[in-house]
PDB file of C-alpha atoms in Angstrom:
ATOM      1  CA  MET C 399      57.823  96.593  73.483  1.00 86.00           C
ATOM      2  CA  ASN C 400      60.639  95.952  70.999  1.00 88.00           C
ATOM      3  CA  THR C 401      59.384  92.896  69.136  1.00 92.00           C
ATOM      4  CA  ASP C 402      62.721  92.456  67.309  1.00 89.00           C
ATOM      5  CA  LYS C 403      64.265  91.233  70.547  1.00 87.00           C
ATOM      6  CA  LEU C 404      61.648  88.506  70.968  1.00 89.00           C
ATOM      7  CA  LEU C 405      63.019  86.558  68.015  1.00 85.00           C
ATOM      8  CA  GLU C 406      66.533  86.723  69.471  1.00 87.00           C
ATOM      9  CA  LYS C 407      65.543  84.547  72.431  1.00 91.00           C
ATOM     10  CA  ASP C 408      65.688  80.757  72.644  1.00 92.00           C
ATOM     11  CA  ILE C 409      62.629  80.511  74.876  1.00 94.00           C
ATOM     12  CA  VAL C 410      59.866  83.052  75.360  1.00 95.00           C
ATOM     13  CA  SER C 411      56.873  83.057  77.663  1.00 95.00           C
ATOM     14  CA  HIS C 412      53.286  82.755  76.518  1.00 97.00           C
ATOM     15  CA  ASP C 413      52.505  86.205  77.925  1.00 97.00           C
ATOM     16  CA  GLU C 414      55.464  87.836  76.142  1.00 97.00           C
ATOM     17  CA  LEU C 415      54.327  86.384  72.817  1.00 97.00           C
ATOM     18  CA  ILE C 416      50.769  87.545  73.410  1.00 98.00           C
ATOM     19  CA  GLU C 417      52.074  91.054  74.044  1.00 98.00           C
ATOM     20  CA  GLY C 418      54.228  90.879  70.910  1.00 98.00           C
ATOM     21  CA  ILE C 419      51.303  89.635  68.815  1.00 98.00           C
ATOM     22  CA  PHE C 420      49.130  92.551  69.833  1.00 98.00           C
ATOM     23  CA  VAL C 421      51.936  95.063  69.273  1.00 98.00           C
ATOM     24  CA  GLU C 422      52.237  93.781  65.697  1.00 98.00           C
ATOM     25  CA  TYR C 423      48.467  93.535  65.272  1.00 98.00           C
ATOM     26  CA  LYS C 424      48.124  97.193  66.216  1.00 98.00           C
ATOM     27  CA  LYS C 425      50.546  98.052  63.376  1.00 97.00           C
ATOM     28  CA  ALA C 426      48.689  95.899  60.840  1.00 98.00           C
ATOM     29  CA  ASP C 427      46.680  97.580  58.087  1.00 97.00           C
ATOM     30  CA  LYS C 428      43.755  95.711  56.526  1.00 98.00           C
ATOM     31  CA  ILE C 429      44.277  97.151  53.038  1.00 98.00           C
ATOM     32  CA  LYS C 430      47.946  96.207  53.090  1.00 98.00           C
ATOM     33  CA  TYR C 431      47.113  92.645  54.125  1.00 98.00           C
ATOM     34  CA  THR C 432      44.288  92.127  51.625  1.00 98.00           C
ATOM     35  CA  SER C 433      46.274  93.745  48.806  1.00 98.00           C
ATOM     36  CA  ALA C 434      49.230  91.493  49.556  1.00 98.00           C
ATOM     37  CA  PHE C 435      46.918  88.464  49.574  1.00 98.00           C
ATOM     38  CA  LEU C 436      45.464  89.407  46.192  1.00 98.00           C
ATOM     39  CA  SER C 437      48.881  90.237  44.748  1.00 98.00           C
ATOM     40  CA  SER C 438      50.120  86.741  45.528  1.00 98.00           C
ATOM     41  CA  LEU C 439      47.664  85.069  43.187  1.00 98.00           C
ATOM     42  CA  SER C 440      49.476  85.751  39.913  1.00 97.00           C
ATOM     43  CA  SER C 441      52.970  85.724  41.405  1.00 95.00           C
ATOM     44  CA  ASP C 442      55.325  83.305  43.104  1.00 85.00           C
ATOM     45  CA  HIS C 443      55.365  85.398  46.285  1.00 95.00           C
ATOM     46  CA  LEU C 444      53.437  83.130  48.623  1.00 97.00           C
ATOM     47  CA  SER C 445      54.663  85.143  51.599  1.00 97.00           C
ATOM     48  CA  PHE C 446      52.331  87.932  50.414  1.00 98.00           C
ATOM     49  CA  ARG C 447      49.398  85.576  51.068  1.00 98.00           C
ATOM     50  CA  SER C 448      50.420  84.421  54.534  1.00 98.00           C
ATOM     51  CA  GLY C 449      49.531  87.399  56.704  1.00 98.00           C
ATOM     52  CA  LEU C 450      45.795  87.548  56.036  1.00 98.00           C
ATOM     53  CA  PRO C 451      44.806  84.335  57.868  1.00 98.00           C
ATOM     54  CA  VAL C 452      46.450  85.554  61.077  1.00 98.00           C
ATOM     55  CA  PHE C 453      44.994  89.045  60.699  1.00 98.00           C
ATOM     56  CA  ALA C 454      41.584  87.387  60.287  1.00 98.00           C
ATOM     57  CA  ILE C 455      42.027  85.241  63.391  1.00 98.00           C
ATOM     58  CA  LEU C 456      43.089  88.289  65.413  1.00 98.00           C
ATOM     59  CA  GLN C 457      39.720  89.924  64.716  1.00 98.00           C
ATOM     60  CA  SER C 458      38.288  87.901  67.586  1.00 98.00           C
ATOM     61  CA  PHE C 459      41.369  86.410  69.264  1.00 98.00           C
ATOM     62  CA  PRO C 460      41.340  87.388  72.964  1.00 97.00           C
ATOM     63  CA  LYS C 461      44.225  89.246  74.538  1.00 97.00           C
ATOM     64  CA  HIS C 462      44.872  87.113  77.588  1.00 97.00           C
ATOM     65  CA  LYS C 463      47.312  85.850  80.179  1.00 97.00           C
ATOM     66  CA  PHE C 464      48.267  82.202  80.410  1.00 96.00           C
ATOM     67  CA  LYS C 465      45.514  80.275  82.170  1.00 94.00           C
ATOM     68  CA  LEU C 466      45.505  76.578  82.958  1.00 92.00           C
ATOM     69  CA  VAL C 467      42.650  74.449  81.721  1.00 84.00           C
ATOM     70  CA  LYS C 468      40.263  73.724  84.594  1.00 81.00           C
ATOM     71  CA  ASN C 469      41.491  70.858  86.804  1.00 76.00           C
ATOM     72  CA  GLN C 470      44.759  70.690  84.836  1.00 76.00           C
ATOM     73  CA  LYS C 471      47.903  70.174  86.896  1.00 76.00           C
ATOM     74  CA  PRO C 472      50.761  72.591  86.116  1.00 77.00           C
ATOM     75  CA  SER C 473      53.539  71.099  83.993  1.00 77.00           C
ATOM     76  CA  ARG C 474      55.890  72.084  81.192  1.00 76.00           C
ATOM     77  CA  ILE C 475      53.351  70.930  78.607  1.00 80.00           C
ATOM     78  CA  SER C 476      50.175  72.216  80.234  1.00 89.00           C
ATOM     79  CA  PRO C 477      48.166  74.078  77.563  1.00 94.00           C
ATOM     80  CA  CYS C 478      46.556  77.482  77.937  1.00 95.00           C
ATOM     81  CA  ASP C 479      42.786  77.336  78.300  1.00 95.00           C
ATOM     82  CA  PHE C 480      42.319  80.097  75.710  1.00 96.00           C
ATOM     83  CA  CYS C 481      44.791  79.193  72.952  1.00 97.00           C
ATOM     84  CA  SER C 482      46.301  75.768  73.828  1.00 96.00           C
ATOM     85  CA  SER C 483      49.870  77.114  73.721  1.00 95.00           C
ATOM     86  CA  TYR C 484      52.385  76.263  76.443  1.00 94.00           C
ATOM     87  CA  GLU C 485      53.499  78.691  79.142  1.00 94.00           C
ATOM     88  CA  GLN C 486      57.101  78.565  77.882  1.00 94.00           C
ATOM     89  CA  ILE C 487      57.622  78.384  74.119  1.00 94.00           C
ATOM     90  CA  GLU C 488      60.772  77.397  72.254  1.00 92.00           C
ATOM     91  CA  LEU C 489      61.573  79.882  69.499  1.00 91.00           C
ATOM     92  CA  ASP C 490      62.341  77.568  66.612  1.00 91.00           C
ATOM     93  CA  THR C 491      61.147  79.447  63.534  1.00 92.00           C
ATOM     94  CA  GLU C 492      62.496  77.160  60.795  1.00 93.00           C
ATOM     95  CA  LEU C 493      59.195  75.400  60.062  1.00 94.00           C
ATOM     96  CA  VAL C 494      57.187  78.590  60.622  1.00 96.00           C
ATOM     97  CA  GLU C 495      59.344  80.458  58.115  1.00 96.00           C
ATOM     98  CA  GLU C 496      59.023  77.641  55.579  1.00 96.00           C
ATOM     99  CA  SER C 497      55.223  77.719  55.817  1.00 96.00           C
ATOM    100  CA  PHE C 498      55.169  81.511  55.563  1.00 97.00           C
ATOM    101  CA  GLU C 499      57.366  81.542  52.455  1.00 97.00           C
ATOM    102  CA  GLU C 500      56.265  78.391  50.633  1.00 97.00           C
ATOM    103  CA  ILE C 501      52.652  77.593  51.563  1.00 97.00           C
ATOM    104  CA  GLY C 502      51.014  80.986  51.805  1.00 97.00           C
ATOM    105  CA  GLY C 503      48.956  80.222  54.878  1.00 97.00           C
ATOM    106  CA  LEU C 504      48.894  78.662  58.303  1.00 97.00           C
ATOM    107  CA  THR C 505      49.962  75.104  59.031  1.00 94.00           C
ATOM    108  CA  GLY C 506      49.626  75.472  62.803  1.00 93.00           C
ATOM    109  CA  PHE C 507      47.963  77.629  65.424  1.00 96.00           C
ATOM    110  CA  ASP C 508      50.786  78.325  67.848  1.00 95.00           C
ATOM    111  CA  LEU C 509      51.412  81.796  69.197  1.00 97.00           C
ATOM    112  CA  LEU C 510      54.784  81.743  67.464  1.00 96.00           C
ATOM    113  CA  ASP C 511      53.023  81.273  64.103  1.00 97.00           C
ATOM    114  CA  TYR C 512      50.784  84.258  64.756  1.00 98.00           C
ATOM    115  CA  PHE C 513      53.609  86.497  65.919  1.00 98.00           C
ATOM    116  CA  TYR C 514      55.995  85.579  63.098  1.00 97.00           C
ATOM    117  CA  TYR C 515      53.371  85.943  60.349  1.00 98.00           C
ATOM    118  CA  LEU C 516      52.222  89.344  61.587  1.00 98.00           C
ATOM    119  CA  LYS C 517      55.733  90.682  62.073  1.00 98.00           C
ATOM    120  CA  LYS C 518      56.987  89.553  58.675  1.00 97.00           C
ATOM    121  CA  THR C 519      53.884  90.826  56.861  1.00 98.00           C
ATOM    122  CA  ASN C 520      54.178  94.189  58.586  1.00 98.00           C
ATOM    123  CA  GLU C 521      57.759  94.379  57.295  1.00 97.00           C
ATOM    124  CA  LEU C 522      56.674  93.844  53.679  1.00 96.00           C
ATOM    125  CA  LYS C 523      56.346  96.841  51.399  1.00 96.00           C
ATOM    126  CA  SER C 524      52.794  97.682  50.350  1.00 95.00           C
ATOM    127  CA  ILE C 525      51.885  96.275  46.955  1.00 95.00           C
ATOM    128  CA  LYS C 526      48.952  96.836  44.609  1.00 96.00           C
ATOM    129  CA  PRO C 527      47.150  93.902  43.001  1.00 98.00           C
ATOM    130  CA  LYS C 528      47.313  93.561  39.220  1.00 97.00           C
ATOM    131  CA  LYS C 529      44.508  92.919  36.769  1.00 97.00           C
ATOM    132  CA  GLU C 530      45.553  89.257  36.652  1.00 98.00           C
ATOM    133  CA  ASP C 531      45.179  88.946  40.432  1.00 98.00           C
ATOM    134  CA  TYR C 532      41.581  90.148  40.363  1.00 98.00           C
ATOM    135  CA  LYS C 533      40.810  87.846  37.441  1.00 98.00           C
ATOM    136  CA  ILE C 534      42.130  84.796  39.296  1.00 98.00           C
ATOM    137  CA  PHE C 535      40.306  85.668  42.513  1.00 98.00           C
ATOM    138  CA  LEU C 536      37.035  86.246  40.667  1.00 98.00           C
ATOM    139  CA  GLU C 537      37.385  82.841  39.012  1.00 98.00           C
ATOM    140  CA  ILE C 538      37.974  81.202  42.405  1.00 98.00           C
ATOM    141  CA  LEU C 539      34.887  82.926  43.803  1.00 98.00           C
ATOM    142  CA  GLU C 540      32.804  81.944  40.790  1.00 98.00           C
ATOM    143  CA  ILE C 541      33.761  78.287  41.263  1.00 98.00           C
ATOM    144  CA  LEU C 542      32.756  78.481  44.927  1.00 98.00           C
ATOM    145  CA  GLU C 543      29.525  80.352  44.237  1.00 97.00           C
ATOM    146  CA  ASN C 544      28.433  77.887  41.550  1.00 97.00           C
ATOM    147  CA  ALA C 545      29.234  74.787  43.590  1.00 97.00           C
ATOM    148  CA  ASN C 546      26.590  72.103  43.938  1.00 96.00           C
ATOM    149  CA  ASN C 547      24.885  71.905  47.321  1.00 96.00           C
ATOM    150  CA  LYS C 548      26.917  68.930  48.545  1.00 96.00           C
ATOM    151  CA  ASP C 549      30.264  69.948  47.044  1.00 96.00           C
ATOM    152  CA  THR C 550      33.172  70.404  49.442  1.00 95.00           C
ATOM    153  CA  VAL C 551      36.336  72.391  48.825  1.00 95.00           C
ATOM    154  CA  LYS C 552      38.409  69.242  49.234  1.00 92.00           C
ATOM    155  CA  LYS C 553      38.042  67.492  45.884  1.00 89.00           C
ATOM    156  CA  GLU C 554      36.126  68.734  42.856  1.00 90.00           C
ATOM    157  CA  LEU C 555      36.228  72.431  43.710  1.00 96.00           C
ATOM    158  CA  GLN C 556      39.926  72.383  44.481  1.00 95.00           C
ATOM    159  CA  LYS C 557      40.503  70.498  41.227  1.00 94.00           C
ATOM    160  CA  LYS C 558      38.626  73.196  39.301  1.00 97.00           C
ATOM    161  CA  ILE C 559      40.605  75.934  41.047  1.00 98.00           C
ATOM    162  CA  SER C 560      43.856  74.197  40.084  1.00 96.00           C
ATOM    163  CA  LYS C 561      42.958  74.680  36.408  1.00 97.00           C
ATOM    164  CA  ILE C 562      42.576  78.461  36.579  1.00 98.00           C
ATOM    165  CA  LYS C 563      44.901  80.004  34.006  1.00 96.00           C
ATOM    166  CA  GLY C 564      47.787  81.909  35.567  1.00 96.00           C
ATOM    167  CA  PHE C 565      47.239  80.497  39.060  1.00 97.00           C
ATOM    168  CA  LYS C 566      50.218  78.314  39.873  1.00 95.00           C
ATOM    169  CA  SER C 567      49.648  76.285  43.021  1.00 96.00           C
ATOM    170  CA  ASP C 568      49.875  72.854  44.562  1.00 96.00           C
ATOM    171  CA  SER C 569      47.176  71.199  46.668  1.00 96.00           C
ATOM    172  CA  GLU C 570      48.693  72.324  49.981  1.00 97.00           C
ATOM    173  CA  GLN C 571      48.800  75.940  48.838  1.00 97.00           C
ATOM    174  CA  ARG C 572      45.214  75.803  47.564  1.00 97.00           C
ATOM    175  CA  GLN C 573      44.086  74.266  50.837  1.00 97.00           C
ATOM    176  CA  ALA C 574      45.773  77.057  52.801  1.00 98.00           C
ATOM    177  CA  LEU C 575      44.096  79.684  50.616  1.00 98.00           C
ATOM    178  CA  LEU C 576      40.631  78.174  51.072  1.00 98.00           C
ATOM    179  CA  GLU C 577      41.216  77.826  54.806  1.00 98.00           C
ATOM    180  CA  THR C 578      42.105  81.520  54.885  1.00 98.00           C
ATOM    181  CA  LEU C 579      38.704  82.329  53.387  1.00 98.00           C
ATOM    182  CA  GLY C 580      37.247  80.265  56.220  1.00 98.00           C
ATOM    183  CA  TYR C 581      39.079  82.213  58.935  1.00 98.00           C
ATOM    184  CA  CYS C 582      37.834  85.388  57.224  1.00 98.00           C
ATOM    185  CA  SER C 583      34.244  84.060  57.621  1.00 98.00           C
ATOM    186  CA  ILE C 584      33.802  84.205  53.836  1.00 98.00           C
ATOM    187  CA  LEU C 585      33.451  80.414  53.776  1.00 98.00           C
ATOM    188  CA  GLU C 586      31.582  79.314  56.888  1.00 98.00           C
ATOM    189  CA  THR C 587      28.408  77.485  57.847  1.00 98.00           C
ATOM    190  CA  GLU C 588      25.465  78.409  60.025  1.00 97.00           C
ATOM    191  CA  GLU C 589      26.863  76.273  62.840  1.00 97.00           C
ATOM    192  CA  HIS C 590      30.592  76.575  62.189  1.00 98.00           C
ATOM    193  CA  LYS C 591      31.556  80.221  61.954  1.00 98.00           C
ATOM    194  CA  GLY C 592      34.759  81.914  60.905  1.00 98.00           C
ATOM    195  CA  LEU C 593      36.762  84.214  63.162  1.00 98.00           C
ATOM    196  CA  LEU C 594      35.462  87.602  62.067  1.00 98.00           C
ATOM    197  CA  ASN C 595      32.942  88.005  64.880  1.00 97.00           C
ATOM    198  CA  GLN C 596      33.476  85.109  67.268  1.00 96.00           C
ATOM    199  CA  TYR C 597      36.533  83.340  68.599  1.00 98.00           C
ATOM    200  CA  THR C 598      37.147  79.627  68.231  1.00 97.00           C
ATOM    201  CA  ASN C 599      40.302  77.982  69.552  1.00 97.00           C
ATOM    202  CA  LEU C 600      41.468  76.540  66.241  1.00 97.00           C
ATOM    203  CA  ALA C 601      43.967  74.241  67.937  1.00 96.00           C
ATOM    204  CA  ILE C 602      41.093  72.175  69.331  1.00 95.00           C
ATOM    205  CA  ALA C 603      38.270  73.064  66.925  1.00 97.00           C
ATOM    206  CA  PRO C 604      36.077  70.151  65.789  1.00 96.00           C
ATOM    207  CA  THR C 605      36.809  68.383  62.514  1.00 95.00           C
ATOM    208  CA  LYS C 606      34.192  66.908  60.221  1.00 94.00           C
ATOM    209  CA  THR C 607      35.805  63.468  60.364  1.00 93.00           C
ATOM    210  CA  HIS C 608      38.581  61.943  62.456  1.00 90.00           C
ATOM    211  CA  SER C 609      40.784  61.649  59.384  1.00 90.00           C
ATOM    212  CA  SER C 610      40.236  65.171  58.031  1.00 93.00           C
ATOM    213  CA  ASP C 611      43.373  67.274  57.640  1.00 93.00           C
ATOM    214  CA  TRP C 612      41.424  70.427  56.765  1.00 97.00           C
ATOM    215  CA  ASN C 613      41.078  73.222  59.290  1.00 97.00           C
ATOM    216  CA  TYR C 614      38.004  74.772  60.838  1.00 98.00           C
ATOM    217  CA  PRO C 615      35.623  76.136  59.645  1.00 98.00           C
ATOM    218  CA  VAL C 616      36.095  75.397  55.923  1.00 98.00           C
ATOM    219  CA  ASP C 617      36.356  71.700  56.787  1.00 98.00           C
ATOM    220  CA  TRP C 618      32.573  71.863  57.355  1.00 98.00           C
ATOM    221  CA  TRP C 619      31.694  74.040  54.354  1.00 98.00           C
ATOM    222  CA  LEU C 620      29.444  72.764  51.567  1.00 97.00           C
ATOM    223  CA  GLY C 621      28.358  74.402  48.344  1.00 97.00           C
ATOM    224  CA  LYS C 622      24.932  75.101  49.820  1.00 97.00           C
ATOM    225  CA  ASP C 623      26.566  77.372  52.424  1.00 98.00           C
ATOM    226  CA  GLY C 624      27.671  79.770  49.708  1.00 97.00           C
ATOM    227  CA  ILE C 625      29.813  82.876  50.109  1.00 97.00           C
ATOM    228  CA  ASN C 626      29.213  85.160  53.082  1.00 97.00           C
ATOM    229  CA  LYS C 627      29.009  88.436  51.188  1.00 96.00           C
ATOM    230  CA  LYS C 628      28.810  90.537  54.333  1.00 97.00           C
ATOM    231  CA  ALA C 629      32.160  89.137  55.456  1.00 98.00           C
ATOM    232  CA  PHE C 630      33.509  89.456  51.925  1.00 98.00           C
ATOM    233  CA  LYS C 631      32.582  93.136  51.894  1.00 97.00           C
ATOM    234  CA  PHE C 632      34.385  93.660  55.206  1.00 98.00           C
ATOM    235  CA  TRP C 633      37.604  92.264  53.751  1.00 98.00           C
ATOM    236  CA  PHE C 634      37.442  93.240  50.088  1.00 98.00           C
ATOM    237  CA  GLY C 635      34.858  96.009  49.901  1.00 97.00           C
ATOM    238  CA  ASP C 636      37.542  98.569  49.044  1.00 96.00           C
ATOM    239  CA  TYR C 637      38.234  96.951  45.661  1.00 98.00           C
ATOM    240  CA  PRO C 638      35.799  98.039  42.906  1.00 97.00           C
ATOM    241  CA  GLU C 639      36.993  95.086  40.821  1.00 97.00           C
ATOM    242  CA  LEU C 640      35.398  92.730  43.366  1.00 97.00           C
ATOM    243  CA  GLU C 641      32.154  94.609  44.030  1.00 94.00           C
ATOM    244  CA  LYS C 642      30.089  91.776  42.524  1.00 91.00           C
ATOM    245  CA  TYR C 643      30.588  89.798  45.731  1.00 92.00           C
ATOM    246  CA  CYS C 644      29.983  92.727  48.080  1.00 87.00           C
ATOM    247  CA  ILE C 645      26.281  93.126  47.292  1.00 74.00           C
TER     248      ILE C 645
END
């Protein structure tokens, strides 16, 4: 499948996008994605950070055909039972591109988001993290590890992260980064797991409160849940600089 041609269409089917996603996923390299993520921390290249959340979600995302929700009548806006996307999808990438370039993470869970993020990250040149990148990431992890039992990532912890020297970010970018650690299963709870080993349809995943604008599962995370070091080792075990959190 030539995935370049997918983006030339005005409308694409659910099943075509699924095929395109898995073509790009097959090309994806974990080291490239994690190195790009790390390399974004001391730079202004937020696009380097954007691929990892989708790569994490694809660890358990099912390859599937469009399937109606049980007892759902077919219509133009009938969602897929597996992923909640429509059967026919308009290819408007303006907002997707903006999120990829300026937020450094996911702002939606549409198939178009997944496809675009994977394709664009695969097109990036491989990059090695710098000393400053490791330093920033270790400081983020230390803040999370030392959180009080009832701390959430939404207020105090995010405020502390915002003060890390050399880490330029706004609240939306920090939220996207912390949500990425959730998708990676690094920040999860006993009941609300990340995507490393089990699939959750993030489009309809439960939120902690009706008003919460944080995504699953980090929306449920508290300081007492800590860092899942087994998941951390899966993602970042190839970096000696981060071995402290792989034990």
